Amino acid sequence: MNPSDQKHFTAADYVIFALLLAASIGIGLYHALSGGRQRTTQEFLLADRSMSCLPISLSLLASFQSAVAIIGVPAEVYAHGTQYWFIGCAYFLGLLIPAHVFIPVLYKLQLSSAYQYLELRFSKAVRICGTLAFIFQTVVYMGVCVYTPAFALNAATEFELWGSVLATGLVCTLYTTIGGLKAVIWTDVFQTVVMFAGQLAVIVVGVHQTGGVSEVWRKVREGNRIAALDLNPDPTERHTFWTLGVGGVFLMLSLYGVNQAQVQRYLSARTEKEAVRTNIVRSKFCLCWQTKPCKPSFVHFHFCFPQMVIYFVMDMLQGLPGLPGLFVACLFSAALSTISSAFNSLATVTMEDLVKPHFPAMTEARATLLSKALALSYGLLCMAMAYFTHLMDDSVALKIFGMVGGPVLGLFCLGMFFPWANATGALAGLGTGLALAFWVGIGSIVARGSGARPLPAGCNATSALHAAFANVTLRYADGTACALVFFGPFTSLIVALCPPADRLGCTGCIRCPTCGTALSAASRSF
């Protein structure tokens, strides 16, 4: 495959992608015109607290499987081995602890916003701080979720970048605004099926084209990608059991214990028992999903540097009409499920925590209309954030998500596990935690940025590298292309093409860690 040549969709691929968007809008319209027709905030924001276990579990699973993960996890396993899989150890505790600690407390209080708990436990000021932290965290992350799949698709195909961003953002905004939480949950169920089908197609076809399961594992072993349990306590190591197995527990607690996007689904369950069961069922789904094979891409490109997943998929499925479109639908399903949850939860916390306390006499009809307007506004803001993600490094946005999530988790744990803690201590702890997290996070970004290696002396770029997100073809002095550089969500540079054997005279080239072949551009990981 020559990744510098973009792949093209067939009519069948476009039809499958269009059907995904049409079906999502159709589900939103159905819930807008059925039941109570989204005339109350209880129905629009909490689905009348009438949802059963299975759809909530699948909805939570869909939010877990973001487009960033679909693109990034296979590339991570390819580049750094299977050590990342040990994060699965965190799912047992990270998903079962919320089921038996956080969910019962929040559900029994019959809350609409998780941050109402902070006012009941501490004070109104603590509640507002928690709400603002969540809004900031989620708005920043939304830009990554909608931009990353659109950019990846644009890098490998003729899909228009901003056309993909607008299509995803507008469709998601529409069905979230008109259909409320019921539409969000049921579109997530549909999108979960699409995601499973898309990834399963890639796995089956990939394994078949690489010679079967035994050949996959043989190539993986030859490439030294099987990672044993690493108990190294050094926190600067990329992945160890401690950072994945232990640190992953806190990641799961932050995402599925106190994050409004997830808590809101628990609160929509019919009973507390159903709410608890959703997390237990979802933990089983997550374990199965996390352990799905990531090897076909390694075998297909075992001779070269880590490839971007979308190139692999488009090349491998090119002769099978409709399957590239299915994978793209899978990718955008993940994006839709994540950002629709964000729109609905942002509208909820804004309404319940920032608006209603100041307008207690607001009528139900006006409150519902305002909630829909807020969902619409956040949808438009999401597309604006996608543009800002284009201007900055999307890994920065992902790190900001983690910088905020940890201190907010600490705030809830302080309230639930330390009965003597007061509002002053809570505010001081939150402020200190955020300051420390941003100091460490921003410091790592600055340190890695200052340590970037220059491009090889023998190559020059045909496009300016100052554009934070762009495809740049590196060329030799005679104009021969030697590498395509991709700015992606998990690496600053991914070399997508090894130079031909007769063009290995490029001064300063580095070598592929897998096969030793000289490469035509430097690559560094964040």
mmCIF file of C-alpha atoms in Angstrom, residues 40-49 105-118 120 127 131 134 181 258-268 344-354 356-357 364 371 412:
data_model
loop_
_atom_site.group_PDB
_atom_site.id
_atom_site.type_symbol
_atom_site.label_atom_id
_atom_site.label_comp_id
_atom_site.label_asym_id
_atom_site.label_seq_id
_atom_site.Cartn_x
_atom_site.Cartn_y
_atom_site.Cartn_z
ATOM 1 C CA THR A 40 -41.101 17.856 30.673
ATOM 2 C CA THR A 41 -37.565 18.178 31.962
ATOM 3 C CA GLN A 42 -38.013 14.812 33.688
ATOM 4 C CA GLU A 43 -38.569 13.139 30.312
ATOM 5 C CA PHE A 44 -36.093 15.207 28.301
ATOM 6 C CA LEU A 45 -33.205 15.012 30.774
ATOM 7 C CA LEU A 46 -33.862 11.739 32.623
ATOM 8 C CA ALA A 47 -36.062 9.663 30.269
ATOM 9 C CA ASP A 48 -38.820 9.682 32.932
ATOM 10 C CA ARG A 49 -36.566 7.398 35.022
ATOM 11 C CA VAL A 105 -25.885 7.068 47.154
ATOM 12 C CA LEU A 106 -26.734 9.197 44.121
ATOM 13 C CA TYR A 107 -29.809 7.195 43.106
ATOM 14 C CA LYS A 108 -31.411 7.244 46.574
ATOM 15 C CA LEU A 109 -31.144 11.030 46.657
ATOM 16 C CA GLN A 110 -33.223 11.180 43.418
ATOM 17 C CA LEU A 111 -30.915 13.776 41.906
ATOM 18 C CA SER A 112 -30.880 15.133 38.384
ATOM 19 C CA SER A 113 -27.302 16.380 38.529
ATOM 20 C CA ALA A 114 -24.491 14.539 40.288
ATOM 21 C CA TYR A 115 -23.236 17.883 41.551
ATOM 22 C CA GLN A 116 -26.375 18.447 43.592
ATOM 23 C CA TYR A 117 -24.798 15.969 45.984
ATOM 24 C CA LEU A 118 -21.927 18.398 46.567
ATOM 25 C CA LEU A 120 -26.153 18.632 50.040
ATOM 26 C CA ARG A 127 -21.509 22.446 43.844
ATOM 27 C CA THR A 131 -20.285 21.895 37.821
ATOM 28 C CA PHE A 134 -17.278 19.330 34.507
ATOM 29 C CA LEU A 181 -32.114 11.228 26.858
ATOM 30 C CA VAL A 258 -18.970 10.688 39.328
ATOM 31 C CA ASN A 259 -19.033 11.899 35.711
ATOM 32 C CA GLN A 260 -22.446 13.406 34.918
ATOM 33 C CA ALA A 261 -22.623 11.841 31.450
ATOM 34 C CA GLN A 262 -22.585 8.375 33.032
ATOM 35 C CA VAL A 263 -24.400 9.183 36.273
ATOM 36 C CA GLN A 264 -27.323 10.578 34.300
ATOM 37 C CA ARG A 265 -27.896 7.183 32.736
ATOM 38 C CA TYR A 266 -27.877 5.481 36.136
ATOM 39 C CA LEU A 267 -30.451 8.006 37.328
ATOM 40 C CA SER A 268 -32.687 7.212 34.327
ATOM 41 C CA ASN A 344 -27.421 15.994 27.170
ATOM 42 C CA SER A 345 -25.373 15.985 30.366
ATOM 43 C CA LEU A 346 -24.113 19.528 29.795
ATOM 44 C CA ALA A 347 -27.667 20.743 29.293
ATOM 45 C CA THR A 348 -28.697 18.974 32.507
ATOM 46 C CA VAL A 349 -25.996 20.403 34.784
ATOM 47 C CA THR A 350 -26.399 23.884 33.319
ATOM 48 C CA MET A 351 -30.144 23.771 33.877
ATOM 49 C CA GLU A 352 -30.161 22.117 37.293
ATOM 50 C CA ASP A 353 -27.064 23.695 38.838
ATOM 51 C CA LEU A 354 -26.789 27.128 37.252
ATOM 52 C CA LYS A 356 -32.969 26.666 38.220
ATOM 53 C CA PRO A 357 -31.497 27.831 41.569
ATOM 54 C CA GLU A 364 -42.096 23.328 33.524
ATOM 55 C CA SER A 371 -33.138 22.625 28.291
ATOM 56 C CA PHE A 412 -16.771 13.190 45.759
#
